[in-house]
Amino acid sequence: MTAPHTLGPAGPADRVAPVLQLEGLGWSVGGATIVEDVTLSVREGEFLAFIGPNGAGKTSLFNLISGLNLPTAGRIELDGAEMTDRPAHARARRGIGRTFQTSSLWPAMTVADHVRLAAQAARGGSYRLWRPADPYTAEVAGVLERTGLAHRAKATAAELSHGEKRKLELAVLLVGEPRLMLLDEPMAGVSAEEVPALTELIRTLHREEGRTVLMVEHHMDVLLGLADRLAVMHHGRLLALDTPGAVTADPTVQQAYLGEGL
């Protein structure tokens, strides 16, 4: 196998102590290599987007970073602390938050109660939805306001549009105040009419709140307006890592990614 194709310098992440460091990260299952030799750094406040064909290893890489799967090679560091063999809940406590391609909401539970449960889990409280004096009321209201769901607080998840469900997943994530947000195809299934509002919410979380974001997404028009850098995955390896302009102009990347220009 040829060496990964790297486009120019890695950028600002090299000049600031990284919040996330991956070194030679790999994952093999039953003799099949799913992720191979991924090395990269992510700086505080950076937006790093991952692109690549289906099956390129993007979600598998997110699973390794979040602890759903443990790597069979390499290292993971968060703020310089070894995380390679730590379970998912330990990484969550250290500030890694994750959303998934498929919604995992409770259809009969209200929007507010989803966020309230997440707040209780993050603060170590008991899992009771109602209390005589709920200490999470203001916090829940604040998160729903930030995500544009305040007017849907009493609606059940089943009553939400797909775009609203994605916003609720972000609200559940935000209440835990994650240091590093992993967003796995947040636009998947979202109608064209709802994409701009969801994109703007993610932009706000990144630029105005300073969140560090790693995102997998197939909507290139969305990524080009959000990402500081693009990482291209191909056959489980990191094919390229650079600014969006440099990556999209590179013919090697264009050939690997769906066989056409990005």
PDB file of C-alpha atoms in Angstrom, residues 70-247:
ATOM      1  CA  LEU A  70     -10.936   0.008  21.284  1.00  0.00           C
ATOM      2  CA  PRO A  71      -8.089   0.287  18.783  1.00  0.00           C
ATOM      3  CA  THR A  72      -5.867  -2.652  17.918  1.00  0.00           C
ATOM      4  CA  ALA A  73      -2.973  -0.312  17.138  1.00  0.00           C
ATOM      5  CA  GLY A  74      -1.830   3.200  17.970  1.00  0.00           C
ATOM      6  CA  ARG A  75      -2.609   5.763  20.650  1.00  0.00           C
ATOM      7  CA  ILE A  76      -5.302   8.307  21.546  1.00  0.00           C
ATOM      8  CA  GLU A  77      -4.558  11.290  23.775  1.00  0.00           C
ATOM      9  CA  LEU A  78      -6.975  13.914  25.066  1.00  0.00           C
ATOM     10  CA  ASP A  79      -5.263  17.009  26.482  1.00  0.00           C
ATOM     11  CA  GLY A  80      -2.117  14.924  26.730  1.00  0.00           C
ATOM     12  CA  ALA A  81      -3.787  12.194  28.809  1.00  0.00           C
ATOM     13  CA  GLU A  82      -3.736   8.607  27.529  1.00  0.00           C
ATOM     14  CA  MET A  83      -7.225   7.525  26.445  1.00  0.00           C
ATOM     15  CA  THR A  84      -6.408   4.555  24.210  1.00  0.00           C
ATOM     16  CA  ASP A  85      -7.850   1.839  26.432  1.00  0.00           C
ATOM     17  CA  ARG A  86     -10.366   3.932  28.352  1.00  0.00           C
ATOM     18  CA  PRO A  87     -14.087   3.010  28.012  1.00  0.00           C
ATOM     19  CA  ALA A  88     -16.649   5.307  26.399  1.00  0.00           C
ATOM     20  CA  HIS A  89     -18.101   6.591  29.698  1.00  0.00           C
ATOM     21  CA  ALA A  90     -14.642   7.612  30.920  1.00  0.00           C
ATOM     22  CA  ARG A  91     -14.029   9.557  27.735  1.00  0.00           C
ATOM     23  CA  ALA A  92     -17.433  11.219  28.035  1.00  0.00           C
ATOM     24  CA  ARG A  93     -16.491  12.403  31.532  1.00  0.00           C
ATOM     25  CA  ARG A  94     -13.300  13.894  30.076  1.00  0.00           C
ATOM     26  CA  GLY A  95     -15.340  15.919  27.580  1.00  0.00           C
ATOM     27  CA  ILE A  96     -15.867  13.811  24.455  1.00  0.00           C
ATOM     28  CA  GLY A  97     -19.481  14.042  23.212  1.00  0.00           C
ATOM     29  CA  ARG A  98     -20.940  12.135  20.279  1.00  0.00           C
ATOM     30  CA  THR A  99     -23.973  12.071  18.008  1.00  0.00           C
ATOM     31  CA  PHE A 100     -24.790   9.240  15.620  1.00  0.00           C
ATOM     32  CA  GLN A 101     -26.047   8.757  12.069  1.00  0.00           C
ATOM     33  CA  THR A 102     -29.266   7.185  13.369  1.00  0.00           C
ATOM     34  CA  SER A 103     -31.405   8.953  15.977  1.00  0.00           C
ATOM     35  CA  SER A 104     -31.628   7.255  19.361  1.00  0.00           C
ATOM     36  CA  LEU A 105     -34.363   9.365  20.936  1.00  0.00           C
ATOM     37  CA  TRP A 106     -37.329   8.093  22.969  1.00  0.00           C
ATOM     38  CA  PRO A 107     -40.425   8.732  20.812  1.00  0.00           C
ATOM     39  CA  ALA A 108     -42.859   9.237  23.715  1.00  0.00           C
ATOM     40  CA  MET A 109     -40.572  11.462  25.806  1.00  0.00           C
ATOM     41  CA  THR A 110     -40.772  15.245  25.541  1.00  0.00           C
ATOM     42  CA  VAL A 111     -38.009  17.426  24.236  1.00  0.00           C
ATOM     43  CA  ALA A 112     -37.453  19.016  27.659  1.00  0.00           C
ATOM     44  CA  ASP A 113     -37.273  15.650  29.422  1.00  0.00           C
ATOM     45  CA  HIS A 114     -34.643  14.382  27.001  1.00  0.00           C
ATOM     46  CA  VAL A 115     -32.425  17.319  27.948  1.00  0.00           C
ATOM     47  CA  ARG A 116     -33.299  17.023  31.635  1.00  0.00           C
ATOM     48  CA  LEU A 117     -32.208  13.371  31.738  1.00  0.00           C
ATOM     49  CA  ALA A 118     -28.963  14.275  29.998  1.00  0.00           C
ATOM     50  CA  ALA A 119     -28.339  17.019  32.570  1.00  0.00           C
ATOM     51  CA  GLN A 120     -28.943  14.594  35.427  1.00  0.00           C
ATOM     52  CA  ALA A 121     -26.555  12.087  33.880  1.00  0.00           C
ATOM     53  CA  ALA A 122     -23.882  14.737  33.356  1.00  0.00           C
ATOM     54  CA  ARG A 123     -24.196  16.133  36.903  1.00  0.00           C
ATOM     55  CA  GLY A 124     -24.484  12.765  38.627  1.00  0.00           C
ATOM     56  CA  GLY A 125     -28.083  13.247  39.763  1.00  0.00           C
ATOM     57  CA  SER A 126     -30.779  10.597  40.058  1.00  0.00           C
ATOM     58  CA  TYR A 127     -32.812   9.698  36.973  1.00  0.00           C
ATOM     59  CA  ARG A 128     -36.111  11.238  38.029  1.00  0.00           C
ATOM     60  CA  LEU A 129     -37.956  13.371  35.524  1.00  0.00           C
ATOM     61  CA  TRP A 130     -39.936  15.414  38.049  1.00  0.00           C
ATOM     62  CA  ARG A 131     -38.973  16.868  41.406  1.00  0.00           C
ATOM     63  CA  PRO A 132     -40.718  19.351  43.723  1.00  0.00           C
ATOM     64  CA  ALA A 133     -37.956  21.832  42.911  1.00  0.00           C
ATOM     65  CA  ASP A 134     -36.207  20.807  39.704  1.00  0.00           C
ATOM     66  CA  PRO A 135     -32.608  22.136  39.775  1.00  0.00           C
ATOM     67  CA  TYR A 136     -32.272  21.680  36.023  1.00  0.00           C
ATOM     68  CA  THR A 137     -35.159  23.878  34.856  1.00  0.00           C
ATOM     69  CA  ALA A 138     -33.060  26.923  33.978  1.00  0.00           C
ATOM     70  CA  GLU A 139     -30.319  24.822  32.408  1.00  0.00           C
ATOM     71  CA  VAL A 140     -32.781  22.900  30.240  1.00  0.00           C
ATOM     72  CA  ALA A 141     -34.494  26.114  29.153  1.00  0.00           C
ATOM     73  CA  GLY A 142     -31.140  27.671  28.249  1.00  0.00           C
ATOM     74  CA  VAL A 143     -30.032  24.731  26.092  1.00  0.00           C
ATOM     75  CA  LEU A 144     -33.387  24.590  24.301  1.00  0.00           C
ATOM     76  CA  GLU A 145     -33.173  28.308  23.588  1.00  0.00           C
ATOM     77  CA  ARG A 146     -29.647  27.937  22.175  1.00  0.00           C
ATOM     78  CA  THR A 147     -30.715  25.114  19.870  1.00  0.00           C
ATOM     79  CA  GLY A 148     -33.945  26.745  18.687  1.00  0.00           C
ATOM     80  CA  LEU A 149     -36.211  24.214  20.404  1.00  0.00           C
ATOM     81  CA  ALA A 150     -37.696  26.313  23.201  1.00  0.00           C
ATOM     82  CA  HIS A 151     -41.074  26.407  21.441  1.00  0.00           C
ATOM     83  CA  ARG A 152     -41.032  22.584  21.181  1.00  0.00           C
ATOM     84  CA  ALA A 153     -40.178  21.855  24.820  1.00  0.00           C
ATOM     85  CA  LYS A 154     -43.426  19.984  25.511  1.00  0.00           C
ATOM     86  CA  ALA A 155     -43.542  18.111  22.203  1.00  0.00           C
ATOM     87  CA  THR A 156     -42.579  14.447  22.129  1.00  0.00           C
ATOM     88  CA  ALA A 157     -39.689  13.279  19.998  1.00  0.00           C
ATOM     89  CA  ALA A 158     -42.168  11.487  17.736  1.00  0.00           C
ATOM     90  CA  GLU A 159     -43.779  14.843  16.900  1.00  0.00           C
ATOM     91  CA  LEU A 160     -40.541  16.433  15.708  1.00  0.00           C
ATOM     92  CA  SER A 161     -39.363  16.798  12.133  1.00  0.00           C
ATOM     93  CA  HIS A 162     -36.081  15.092  11.300  1.00  0.00           C
ATOM     94  CA  GLY A 163     -34.227  18.382  11.457  1.00  0.00           C
ATOM     95  CA  GLU A 164     -35.689  19.101  14.893  1.00  0.00           C
ATOM     96  CA  LYS A 165     -34.636  15.642  16.046  1.00  0.00           C
ATOM     97  CA  ARG A 166     -31.083  16.455  15.019  1.00  0.00           C
ATOM     98  CA  LYS A 167     -31.290  19.701  16.990  1.00  0.00           C
ATOM     99  CA  LEU A 168     -32.528  17.742  20.007  1.00  0.00           C
ATOM    100  CA  GLU A 169     -29.575  15.373  19.728  1.00  0.00           C
ATOM    101  CA  LEU A 170     -27.295  18.420  19.802  1.00  0.00           C
ATOM    102  CA  ALA A 171     -29.180  19.794  22.819  1.00  0.00           C
ATOM    103  CA  VAL A 172     -28.708  16.494  24.676  1.00  0.00           C
ATOM    104  CA  LEU A 173     -25.013  16.637  23.803  1.00  0.00           C
ATOM    105  CA  LEU A 174     -24.572  20.286  24.783  1.00  0.00           C
ATOM    106  CA  VAL A 175     -26.045  19.966  28.257  1.00  0.00           C
ATOM    107  CA  GLY A 176     -22.998  17.865  29.149  1.00  0.00           C
ATOM    108  CA  GLU A 177     -20.706  20.748  28.067  1.00  0.00           C
ATOM    109  CA  PRO A 178     -18.459  18.588  25.851  1.00  0.00           C
ATOM    110  CA  ARG A 179     -14.923  19.754  25.149  1.00  0.00           C
ATOM    111  CA  LEU A 180     -14.828  17.818  21.878  1.00  0.00           C
ATOM    112  CA  MET A 181     -17.954  17.232  19.767  1.00  0.00           C
ATOM    113  CA  LEU A 182     -18.073  14.306  17.307  1.00  0.00           C
ATOM    114  CA  LEU A 183     -20.960  14.779  14.858  1.00  0.00           C
ATOM    115  CA  ASP A 184     -21.584  11.784  12.605  1.00  0.00           C
ATOM    116  CA  GLU A 185     -23.590  12.856   9.539  1.00  0.00           C
ATOM    117  CA  PRO A 186     -25.898  15.333  11.328  1.00  0.00           C
ATOM    118  CA  MET A 187     -27.588  16.216   8.027  1.00  0.00           C
ATOM    119  CA  ALA A 188     -28.529  12.607   7.217  1.00  0.00           C
ATOM    120  CA  GLY A 189     -32.271  12.418   6.512  1.00  0.00           C
ATOM    121  CA  VAL A 190     -32.775  16.149   7.036  1.00  0.00           C
ATOM    122  CA  SER A 191     -34.929  17.878   4.424  1.00  0.00           C
ATOM    123  CA  ALA A 192     -33.327  20.459   2.152  1.00  0.00           C
ATOM    124  CA  GLU A 193     -35.455  23.147   3.803  1.00  0.00           C
ATOM    125  CA  GLU A 194     -34.071  22.347   7.262  1.00  0.00           C
ATOM    126  CA  VAL A 195     -30.387  22.027   6.321  1.00  0.00           C
ATOM    127  CA  PRO A 196     -29.581  25.794   6.471  1.00  0.00           C
ATOM    128  CA  ALA A 197     -30.930  26.208  10.028  1.00  0.00           C
ATOM    129  CA  LEU A 198     -29.094  23.129  11.273  1.00  0.00           C
ATOM    130  CA  THR A 199     -25.913  24.282   9.556  1.00  0.00           C
ATOM    131  CA  GLU A 200     -26.208  27.690  11.198  1.00  0.00           C
ATOM    132  CA  LEU A 201     -26.671  26.083  14.616  1.00  0.00           C
ATOM    133  CA  ILE A 202     -23.499  24.046  14.196  1.00  0.00           C
ATOM    134  CA  ARG A 203     -21.667  27.136  12.953  1.00  0.00           C
ATOM    135  CA  THR A 204     -22.774  29.058  16.049  1.00  0.00           C
ATOM    136  CA  LEU A 205     -21.622  26.301  18.400  1.00  0.00           C
ATOM    137  CA  HIS A 206     -18.230  26.331  16.743  1.00  0.00           C
ATOM    138  CA  ARG A 207     -17.546  30.003  16.121  1.00  0.00           C
ATOM    139  CA  GLU A 208     -19.467  31.774  18.877  1.00  0.00           C
ATOM    140  CA  GLU A 209     -19.129  29.184  21.646  1.00  0.00           C
ATOM    141  CA  GLY A 210     -15.659  28.023  20.620  1.00  0.00           C
ATOM    142  CA  ARG A 211     -16.545  24.326  20.477  1.00  0.00           C
ATOM    143  CA  THR A 212     -14.014  21.924  19.007  1.00  0.00           C
ATOM    144  CA  VAL A 213     -15.878  19.942  16.342  1.00  0.00           C
ATOM    145  CA  LEU A 214     -15.113  16.812  14.343  1.00  0.00           C
ATOM    146  CA  MET A 215     -17.801  16.091  11.787  1.00  0.00           C
ATOM    147  CA  VAL A 216     -18.508  13.424   9.191  1.00  0.00           C
ATOM    148  CA  GLU A 217     -20.772  14.685   6.435  1.00  0.00           C
ATOM    149  CA  HIS A 218     -21.543  14.034   2.762  1.00  0.00           C
ATOM    150  CA  HIS A 219     -22.980  17.502   2.082  1.00  0.00           C
ATOM    151  CA  MET A 220     -19.845  19.170   0.707  1.00  0.00           C
ATOM    152  CA  ASP A 221     -21.539  22.557   0.417  1.00  0.00           C
ATOM    153  CA  VAL A 222     -22.209  22.421   4.161  1.00  0.00           C
ATOM    154  CA  LEU A 223     -18.652  21.428   5.049  1.00  0.00           C
ATOM    155  CA  LEU A 224     -16.983  24.030   2.861  1.00  0.00           C
ATOM    156  CA  GLY A 225     -18.727  26.759   4.842  1.00  0.00           C
ATOM    157  CA  LEU A 226     -17.852  25.275   8.234  1.00  0.00           C
ATOM    158  CA  ALA A 227     -14.543  23.428   8.260  1.00  0.00           C
ATOM    159  CA  ASP A 228     -11.092  24.805   9.027  1.00  0.00           C
ATOM    160  CA  ARG A 229      -9.566  21.614   7.609  1.00  0.00           C
ATOM    161  CA  LEU A 230     -10.769  18.590   5.659  1.00  0.00           C
ATOM    162  CA  ALA A 231      -9.551  15.044   6.304  1.00  0.00           C
ATOM    163  CA  VAL A 232     -10.099  12.567   3.489  1.00  0.00           C
ATOM    164  CA  MET A 233     -10.496   8.897   4.442  1.00  0.00           C
ATOM    165  CA  HIS A 234     -10.025   6.136   1.865  1.00  0.00           C
ATOM    166  CA  HIS A 235      -9.853   2.387   2.542  1.00  0.00           C
ATOM    167  CA  GLY A 236      -9.427   3.092   6.262  1.00  0.00           C
ATOM    168  CA  ARG A 237      -6.447   5.377   5.822  1.00  0.00           C
ATOM    169  CA  LEU A 238      -5.981   9.132   5.992  1.00  0.00           C
ATOM    170  CA  LEU A 239      -5.503  10.094   2.351  1.00  0.00           C
ATOM    171  CA  ALA A 240      -5.202  13.854   2.803  1.00  0.00           C
ATOM    172  CA  LEU A 241      -5.452  16.548   5.471  1.00  0.00           C
ATOM    173  CA  ASP A 242      -5.409  20.237   4.640  1.00  0.00           C
ATOM    174  CA  THR A 243      -7.533  23.332   4.095  1.00  0.00           C
ATOM    175  CA  PRO A 244     -10.801  22.829   2.179  1.00  0.00           C
ATOM    176  CA  GLY A 245      -9.458  24.678  -0.853  1.00  0.00           C
ATOM    177  CA  ALA A 246      -6.309  22.582  -1.091  1.00  0.00           C
ATOM    178  CA  VAL A 247      -8.155  19.301  -0.598  1.00  0.00           C
TER     179      VAL A 247
END
